[in-house]
Amino acid sequence: MTCHLKRIMLIVLGIVCFTIAGAQSNAQLKVEETTFNFGNINEVDGPVNHVFTIRNTGKKPLVITRVTASCGCTRPEWSKEPIAAGKTGELKITFDPKGRPGPFLKTISIYSNGNKGSYILTIKGNVKPKSFQPVFTYPYSIGELKLHTKTILYSTIRPEETIVERINLLNDTQQPLTVVLGKVANCFATSVSPEVLKPGETGEITVQLDAKAVKRMGRITAELPVAVVSIDQKETVGSIQIAANIIDNFNKLTAAEKAQAPVAHLSGTLLEFGQLPTKGSIIPLIGGRATISFDITNTGKTPLQIYSVTSDDERLDISGGRRELKPGATATFKVSVRPKEVKTKLESLINVVCNDPNGPVRLIKVTAYK
């Protein structure tokens, strides 16, 4: 090795030693445990925290200027006082698992006078979600009993199916309430649990529909009487409205059979009476009724069976039409309303149930106003 090369190596070694000595004479941040695993935590238990120990391995006081987290769910807290050489400080990290089910990994960046850039810590774990608890409101009432609804709508059901629906109850009084269910059609099985609700207790009414027992297609409606008896034997009677559309089971149809199926084409899905005549109006009424009509045409290749054309609104009267339409045939249905039965406005639905596999239930909206 030449003298010139030795001289260069000595200079480089001197620079390195000087740099190391200078670094050691400054503040130095060190954390032995840079990653903490919370493991499995329950969302329902709320925030969890861990304290990291920060050591100053340098020769001058360590000042932490700021600490940031990669997520708003992670909150850092640290001492703002300088950490003397050789001493330790604490950094508390709080993680809030609310609304964050599943695995998580968050980073924390420490900025100080002891390191260039940031010093990175990590927390991780797995949040076990809280069990779903539906929150019910109870805007309806029968006597002092609160209900979340007074209507059960089964939508569509096939002849071989049995479907159960429930209505949630609340006794919002300071006394027990007894709930008694009345009689309803044999295709329905009803029950209430518990039959006597203690103050503040919740319960439910269960209604099971056996479509096979109906023995026909189309829309069916029923009214379930409900009696509520208080401790002083005061009885209030109300009812729950039930409706269902029983349709054919089209699941077994082949593609060829569907291609040959009937098709129900409606002339419109909105019937607007507009402003109804008032007493003394010069607009004539037929039998005291305002009337409008709509058509159903079978544009398919086999007969269209119209099982029912009904409305749950008793103010509407539907007449005319036919129950079977051959391909290309049209039936006209009339919809009437008595203006005196409409106080301010009317917004109702007509349900058409048929054997069109691509649309067994059709809805027509009916509107009117005074």
Coordinates of C-alpha atoms in Angstrom, one line a residue:
M1 CA 0.0 0.0 0.0
T2 CA 1.5 3.3 -1.0
C3 CA 1.9 6.2 1.4
H4 CA -0.5 8.3 -0.7
L5 CA -3.3 5.6 -0.3
K6 CA -2.7 5.3 3.4
R7 CA -3.0 9.0 3.8
I8 CA -6.4 8.9 2.0
M9 CA -7.7 6.1 4.2
L10 CA -6.7 7.9 7.4
I11 CA -8.5 11.0 6.3
V12 CA -11.7 9.0 5.5
L13 CA -11.5 7.2 8.9
G14 CA -11.1 10.4 10.7
I15 CA -14.1 11.9 9.0
V16 CA -16.2 8.8 10.0
C17 CA -15.0 8.9 13.6
F18 CA -15.8 12.6 13.8
T19 CA -19.3 12.1 12.3
I20 CA -20.0 9.3 14.8
A21 CA -18.7 11.3 17.7
G22 CA -20.8 14.3 16.6
A23 CA -23.9 12.2 16.3
Q24 CA -23.4 10.6 19.7
S25 CA -23.0 14.0 21.2
N26 CA -26.4 15.1 19.9
A27 CA -29.9 13.8 21.1
Q28 CA -30.7 10.3 19.8
L29 CA -34.2 8.8 19.8
K30 CA -34.5 5.0 20.2
V31 CA -37.5 2.7 20.9
E32 CA -36.7 -0.9 21.6
E33 CA -40.2 -2.1 20.7
T34 CA -41.1 -0.5 17.3
T35 CA -44.2 -2.7 16.7
F36 CA -47.0 -3.6 19.1
N37 CA -49.7 -6.2 18.3
F38 CA -53.0 -5.7 20.2
G39 CA -54.2 -9.1 19.0
N40 CA -58.0 -9.6 18.9
I41 CA -60.0 -6.8 20.3
N42 CA -63.7 -6.3 20.6
E43 CA -65.3 -3.4 18.8
V44 CA -67.9 -3.2 21.5
D45 CA -65.2 -2.7 24.2
G46 CA -64.2 0.7 22.8
P47 CA -60.7 2.3 22.5
V48 CA -57.5 0.5 23.5
N49 CA -54.1 2.0 24.2
H50 CA -50.4 1.1 24.4
V51 CA -47.5 3.0 25.8
F52 CA -44.2 3.0 23.9
T53 CA -41.0 3.8 25.9
I54 CA -38.7 6.4 24.2
R55 CA -35.1 6.5 25.2
N56 CA -32.6 9.3 24.5
T57 CA -29.3 7.5 23.7
G58 CA -27.5 10.8 22.8
K59 CA -25.6 13.4 24.9
K60 CA -28.1 16.3 24.6
P61 CA -31.8 16.7 25.6
L62 CA -34.3 15.1 23.2
V63 CA -37.2 17.2 22.1
I64 CA -40.2 15.6 20.3
T65 CA -41.6 18.3 18.1
R66 CA -44.6 16.4 16.8
V67 CA -46.2 12.9 16.4
T68 CA -48.6 12.0 13.6
A69 CA -50.7 8.9 12.9
S70 CA -51.7 7.4 9.6
C71 CA -55.4 7.3 10.6
G72 CA -57.8 9.5 12.6
C73 CA -58.7 6.5 14.6
T74 CA -55.2 6.5 16.2
R75 CA -54.4 9.3 18.7
P76 CA -50.9 9.9 20.0
E77 CA -50.1 11.6 23.4
W78 CA -46.6 12.4 24.6
S79 CA -44.7 14.6 27.1
K80 CA -43.7 18.0 25.7
E81 CA -40.8 18.2 28.2
P82 CA -37.3 17.5 26.8
I83 CA -35.9 14.0 27.6
A84 CA -32.5 14.3 29.2
A85 CA -29.6 12.2 27.9
G86 CA -29.8 8.6 29.0
K87 CA -33.4 9.1 30.2
T88 CA -36.8 7.8 28.9
G89 CA -40.1 9.3 28.1
E90 CA -43.5 7.9 27.1
L91 CA -45.6 7.9 24.0
K92 CA -49.2 6.7 24.5
I93 CA -51.1 5.5 21.4
T94 CA -54.9 5.1 21.6
F95 CA -56.7 3.2 18.9
D96 CA -60.5 3.5 18.5
P97 CA -62.0 0.3 16.8
K98 CA -65.5 1.8 16.3
G99 CA -66.7 1.0 12.8
R100 CA -63.4 -0.6 11.8
P101 CA -64.0 -4.4 11.9
G102 CA -61.2 -6.8 10.7
P103 CA -57.4 -6.6 10.6
F104 CA -55.7 -3.2 11.0
L105 CA -52.1 -1.8 10.7
K106 CA -51.4 1.8 11.6
T107 CA -48.2 3.8 11.6
I108 CA -47.0 6.5 13.9
S109 CA -44.3 9.0 12.9
I110 CA -42.2 10.7 15.5
Y111 CA -40.4 14.0 14.6
S112 CA -37.6 15.2 16.9
N113 CA -34.3 16.9 17.2
G114 CA -32.6 13.5 17.5
N115 CA -33.2 12.1 14.0
K116 CA -33.4 13.3 10.5
G117 CA -36.9 12.7 9.1
S118 CA -39.2 10.6 11.2
Y119 CA -39.0 7.6 13.4
I120 CA -41.7 5.1 12.6
L121 CA -43.7 2.9 15.0
T122 CA -46.4 0.5 14.2
I123 CA -49.6 -0.9 15.9
K124 CA -51.6 -3.7 14.5
G125 CA -54.4 -6.2 15.5
N126 CA -57.8 -7.5 14.6
V127 CA -61.1 -5.9 15.5
K128 CA -64.0 -8.4 16.2
P129 CA -67.2 -6.6 15.1
K130 CA -70.0 -6.1 17.5
S131 CA -73.1 -8.2 16.8
F132 CA -75.8 -6.5 14.8
Q133 CA -78.6 -5.1 16.9
P134 CA -81.3 -3.5 14.9
V135 CA -82.6 -0.3 16.3
F136 CA -86.4 0.0 16.1
T137 CA -88.6 3.0 16.4
Y138 CA -92.2 2.7 17.4
P139 CA -94.3 5.4 15.7
Y140 CA -97.5 3.4 15.8
S141 CA -99.7 2.5 18.8
I142 CA -102.7 0.5 19.8
G143 CA -103.9 1.9 23.1
E144 CA -100.7 2.2 25.1
L145 CA -98.8 -0.5 23.2
K146 CA -96.2 0.8 20.7
L147 CA -95.6 -0.9 17.4
H148 CA -92.8 -0.4 14.8
T149 CA -95.5 -0.9 12.0
K150 CA -99.1 -1.8 11.6
T151 CA -98.7 -3.3 8.2
I152 CA -97.3 -6.7 7.0
L153 CA -96.5 -6.9 3.3
Y154 CA -95.3 -10.3 2.0
S155 CA -94.6 -8.9 -1.5
T156 CA -94.6 -12.1 -3.6
I157 CA -95.0 -15.7 -2.4
R158 CA -95.3 -19.0 -4.4
P159 CA -98.1 -21.5 -3.8
E160 CA -95.8 -24.0 -2.0
E161 CA -94.0 -21.5 0.2
T162 CA -94.5 -20.5 3.9
I163 CA -93.2 -17.1 5.0
V164 CA -93.0 -15.5 8.4
E165 CA -93.1 -11.8 9.2
R166 CA -92.8 -10.0 12.5
I167 CA -93.9 -6.8 14.1
N168 CA -91.9 -5.4 17.0
L169 CA -93.7 -4.2 20.2
L170 CA -92.8 -2.0 23.1
N171 CA -94.5 -1.4 26.4
D172 CA -93.5 2.2 27.1
T173 CA -95.7 2.5 30.2
Q174 CA -95.2 1.9 33.9
Q175 CA -97.7 -1.0 34.0
P176 CA -98.0 -4.5 32.4
L177 CA -99.9 -4.7 29.1
T178 CA -101.6 -7.9 27.9
V179 CA -101.8 -8.4 24.1
V180 CA -104.5 -10.6 22.7
L181 CA -104.7 -11.5 19.0
G182 CA -108.1 -12.0 17.3
K183 CA -109.1 -14.5 14.6
V184 CA -107.8 -14.3 11.0
A185 CA -108.1 -16.5 7.9
N186 CA -106.8 -20.1 8.3
C187 CA -103.9 -19.5 5.9
F188 CA -102.3 -17.4 8.7
A189 CA -100.8 -18.6 11.9
T190 CA -100.3 -15.9 14.5
S191 CA -98.7 -15.6 17.9
V192 CA -97.5 -12.9 20.3
S193 CA -94.5 -13.2 22.7
P194 CA -94.7 -12.5 25.5
E195 CA -98.4 -12.2 25.9
V196 CA -97.9 -9.9 28.9
L197 CA -95.3 -7.2 28.4
K198 CA -93.7 -5.8 31.6
P199 CA -93.0 -2.0 31.8
G200 CA -90.2 -1.2 29.3
E201 CA -90.2 -4.7 27.8
T202 CA -90.2 -5.5 24.1
G203 CA -91.9 -8.3 22.3
E204 CA -93.1 -9.3 18.8
I205 CA -96.2 -10.4 16.9
T206 CA -95.4 -13.3 14.5
V207 CA -97.6 -13.9 11.4
Q208 CA -96.9 -16.9 9.2
L209 CA -98.5 -17.3 5.8
D210 CA -99.0 -20.7 4.3
A211 CA -99.7 -19.9 0.6
K212 CA -100.8 -23.5 -0.1
A213 CA -103.8 -23.0 2.2
V214 CA -105.0 -20.0 0.1
K215 CA -105.7 -22.3 -2.9
R216 CA -105.7 -19.4 -5.4
M217 CA -103.4 -17.0 -7.1
G218 CA -103.5 -13.2 -6.9
R219 CA -103.4 -10.6 -4.1
I220 CA -104.9 -11.4 -0.8
T221 CA -105.5 -9.1 2.1
A222 CA -106.5 -9.7 5.7
E223 CA -107.0 -7.8 9.0
L224 CA -105.6 -9.1 12.3
P225 CA -107.5 -7.8 15.3
V226 CA -105.2 -6.8 18.2
A227 CA -106.6 -6.1 21.7
V228 CA -104.4 -4.4 24.4
V229 CA -105.5 -4.7 28.0
S230 CA -104.0 -2.7 30.8
I231 CA -103.8 -3.6 34.5
D232 CA -107.0 -1.8 35.2
Q233 CA -108.8 -3.9 32.5
K234 CA -109.0 -1.0 30.1
E235 CA -109.1 -2.6 26.6
T236 CA -108.2 -1.0 23.3
V237 CA -108.8 -2.8 20.1
G238 CA -106.9 -2.1 16.9
S239 CA -105.7 -4.1 13.9
I240 CA -102.8 -5.0 11.7
Q241 CA -103.2 -5.0 7.9
I242 CA -101.8 -7.9 6.0
A243 CA -101.3 -8.3 2.2
A244 CA -99.5 -10.7 -0.1
N245 CA -99.2 -11.4 -3.8
I246 CA -99.4 -15.2 -4.6
I247 CA -97.7 -15.9 -7.9
D248 CA -96.9 -18.9 -10.1
N249 CA -93.7 -20.7 -9.6
F250 CA -91.8 -19.9 -12.8
N251 CA -88.5 -21.5 -11.7
K252 CA -89.2 -24.7 -13.6
L253 CA -89.9 -23.0 -16.9
T254 CA -87.5 -23.8 -19.7
A255 CA -86.1 -21.1 -22.0
A256 CA -88.4 -22.4 -24.7
E257 CA -91.5 -22.2 -22.4
K258 CA -90.5 -18.6 -21.4
A259 CA -90.3 -17.7 -25.1
Q260 CA -93.9 -18.9 -25.5
A261 CA -95.2 -17.2 -22.3
P262 CA -97.8 -14.5 -22.1
V263 CA -96.7 -10.9 -21.8
A264 CA -98.8 -8.3 -20.0
H265 CA -98.5 -4.8 -21.5
L266 CA -100.1 -2.0 -19.5
S267 CA -101.3 1.2 -21.3
G268 CA -99.7 3.1 -18.4
T269 CA -98.4 2.9 -14.8
L270 CA -99.7 6.3 -13.7
L271 CA -103.4 7.3 -13.5
E272 CA -103.9 11.0 -12.8
F273 CA -107.4 12.2 -11.9
G274 CA -106.0 15.6 -11.5
Q275 CA -108.2 18.0 -9.5
L276 CA -111.4 16.3 -8.4
P277 CA -114.7 18.1 -8.8
T278 CA -116.1 19.8 -5.7
K279 CA -119.6 20.3 -4.6
G280 CA -121.4 22.6 -7.1
S281 CA -118.8 22.0 -9.8
I282 CA -120.0 22.2 -13.4
I283 CA -117.9 19.1 -14.2
P284 CA -120.4 16.2 -14.4
L285 CA -119.9 13.0 -12.4
I286 CA -121.3 9.6 -13.2
G287 CA -123.0 8.3 -10.1
G288 CA -121.1 10.7 -7.9
R289 CA -117.8 9.3 -9.1
A290 CA -114.8 10.4 -11.1
T291 CA -113.7 7.6 -13.4
I292 CA -110.5 6.9 -15.4
S293 CA -109.4 3.7 -17.3
F294 CA -106.4 1.7 -18.3
D295 CA -105.8 -1.2 -20.7
I296 CA -104.0 -4.5 -20.4
T297 CA -102.9 -6.2 -23.6
N298 CA -101.5 -9.7 -24.0
T299 CA -98.5 -9.3 -26.4
G300 CA -97.3 -12.8 -25.7
K301 CA -97.9 -16.1 -27.4
T302 CA -100.1 -18.0 -24.9
P303 CA -103.2 -16.9 -22.9
L304 CA -102.6 -14.3 -20.1
Q305 CA -104.3 -15.1 -16.8
I306 CA -105.1 -12.0 -14.8
Y307 CA -105.5 -13.3 -11.3
S308 CA -106.4 -10.0 -9.5
V309 CA -106.6 -6.3 -10.1
T310 CA -107.0 -4.7 -6.7
S311 CA -106.1 -1.7 -4.5
D312 CA -105.7 -1.8 -0.7
D313 CA -107.2 1.8 -0.7
E314 CA -111.0 1.4 -0.1
R315 CA -111.6 4.8 -1.8
L316 CA -110.8 3.2 -5.2
D317 CA -113.3 1.0 -7.0
I318 CA -112.0 -1.1 -9.9
S319 CA -114.3 -2.7 -12.4
G320 CA -114.5 -4.1 -15.9
G321 CA -111.8 -6.1 -17.7
R322 CA -111.4 -9.8 -18.2
R323 CA -109.6 -12.6 -16.3
E324 CA -108.2 -14.3 -19.4
L325 CA -106.7 -12.7 -22.5
K326 CA -105.8 -14.6 -25.6
P327 CA -102.7 -13.5 -27.5
G328 CA -103.3 -10.0 -29.0
A329 CA -106.4 -9.4 -26.9
T330 CA -107.0 -6.3 -24.7
A331 CA -109.1 -5.7 -21.6
T332 CA -110.1 -2.3 -20.3
F333 CA -110.4 -1.7 -16.5
K334 CA -112.2 1.3 -15.0
V335 CA -111.0 3.0 -11.8
S336 CA -113.5 5.2 -9.9
V337 CA -113.2 7.4 -6.9
R338 CA -115.8 9.4 -5.0
P339 CA -114.5 13.0 -4.6
K340 CA -116.3 13.4 -1.3
E341 CA -114.1 10.6 0.2
V342 CA -110.9 12.5 -0.7
K343 CA -110.1 15.2 1.8
T344 CA -107.0 16.8 0.3
K345 CA -105.1 14.4 -2.0
L346 CA -105.0 10.7 -3.0
E347 CA -101.9 8.6 -3.7
S348 CA -102.6 4.9 -4.0
L349 CA -101.5 1.8 -5.8
I350 CA -103.3 -0.8 -7.9
N351 CA -101.8 -4.3 -7.8
V352 CA -102.1 -6.4 -11.0
V353 CA -101.1 -10.1 -10.5
C354 CA -100.9 -12.3 -13.6
N355 CA -99.0 -15.3 -15.1
D356 CA -96.5 -13.2 -17.0
P357 CA -93.2 -14.8 -15.9
N358 CA -91.3 -11.6 -16.6
G359 CA -93.6 -9.4 -14.5
P360 CA -96.1 -11.3 -12.4
V361 CA -96.9 -8.3 -10.3
R362 CA -97.4 -4.8 -11.8
L363 CA -98.1 -1.6 -9.9
I364 CA -100.1 1.3 -11.2
K365 CA -100.0 4.6 -9.2
V366 CA -103.2 6.6 -8.9
T367 CA -103.2 10.2 -7.9
A368 CA -105.9 12.9 -7.3
Y369 CA -106.3 16.1 -5.3
K370 CA -108.9 18.6 -4.3

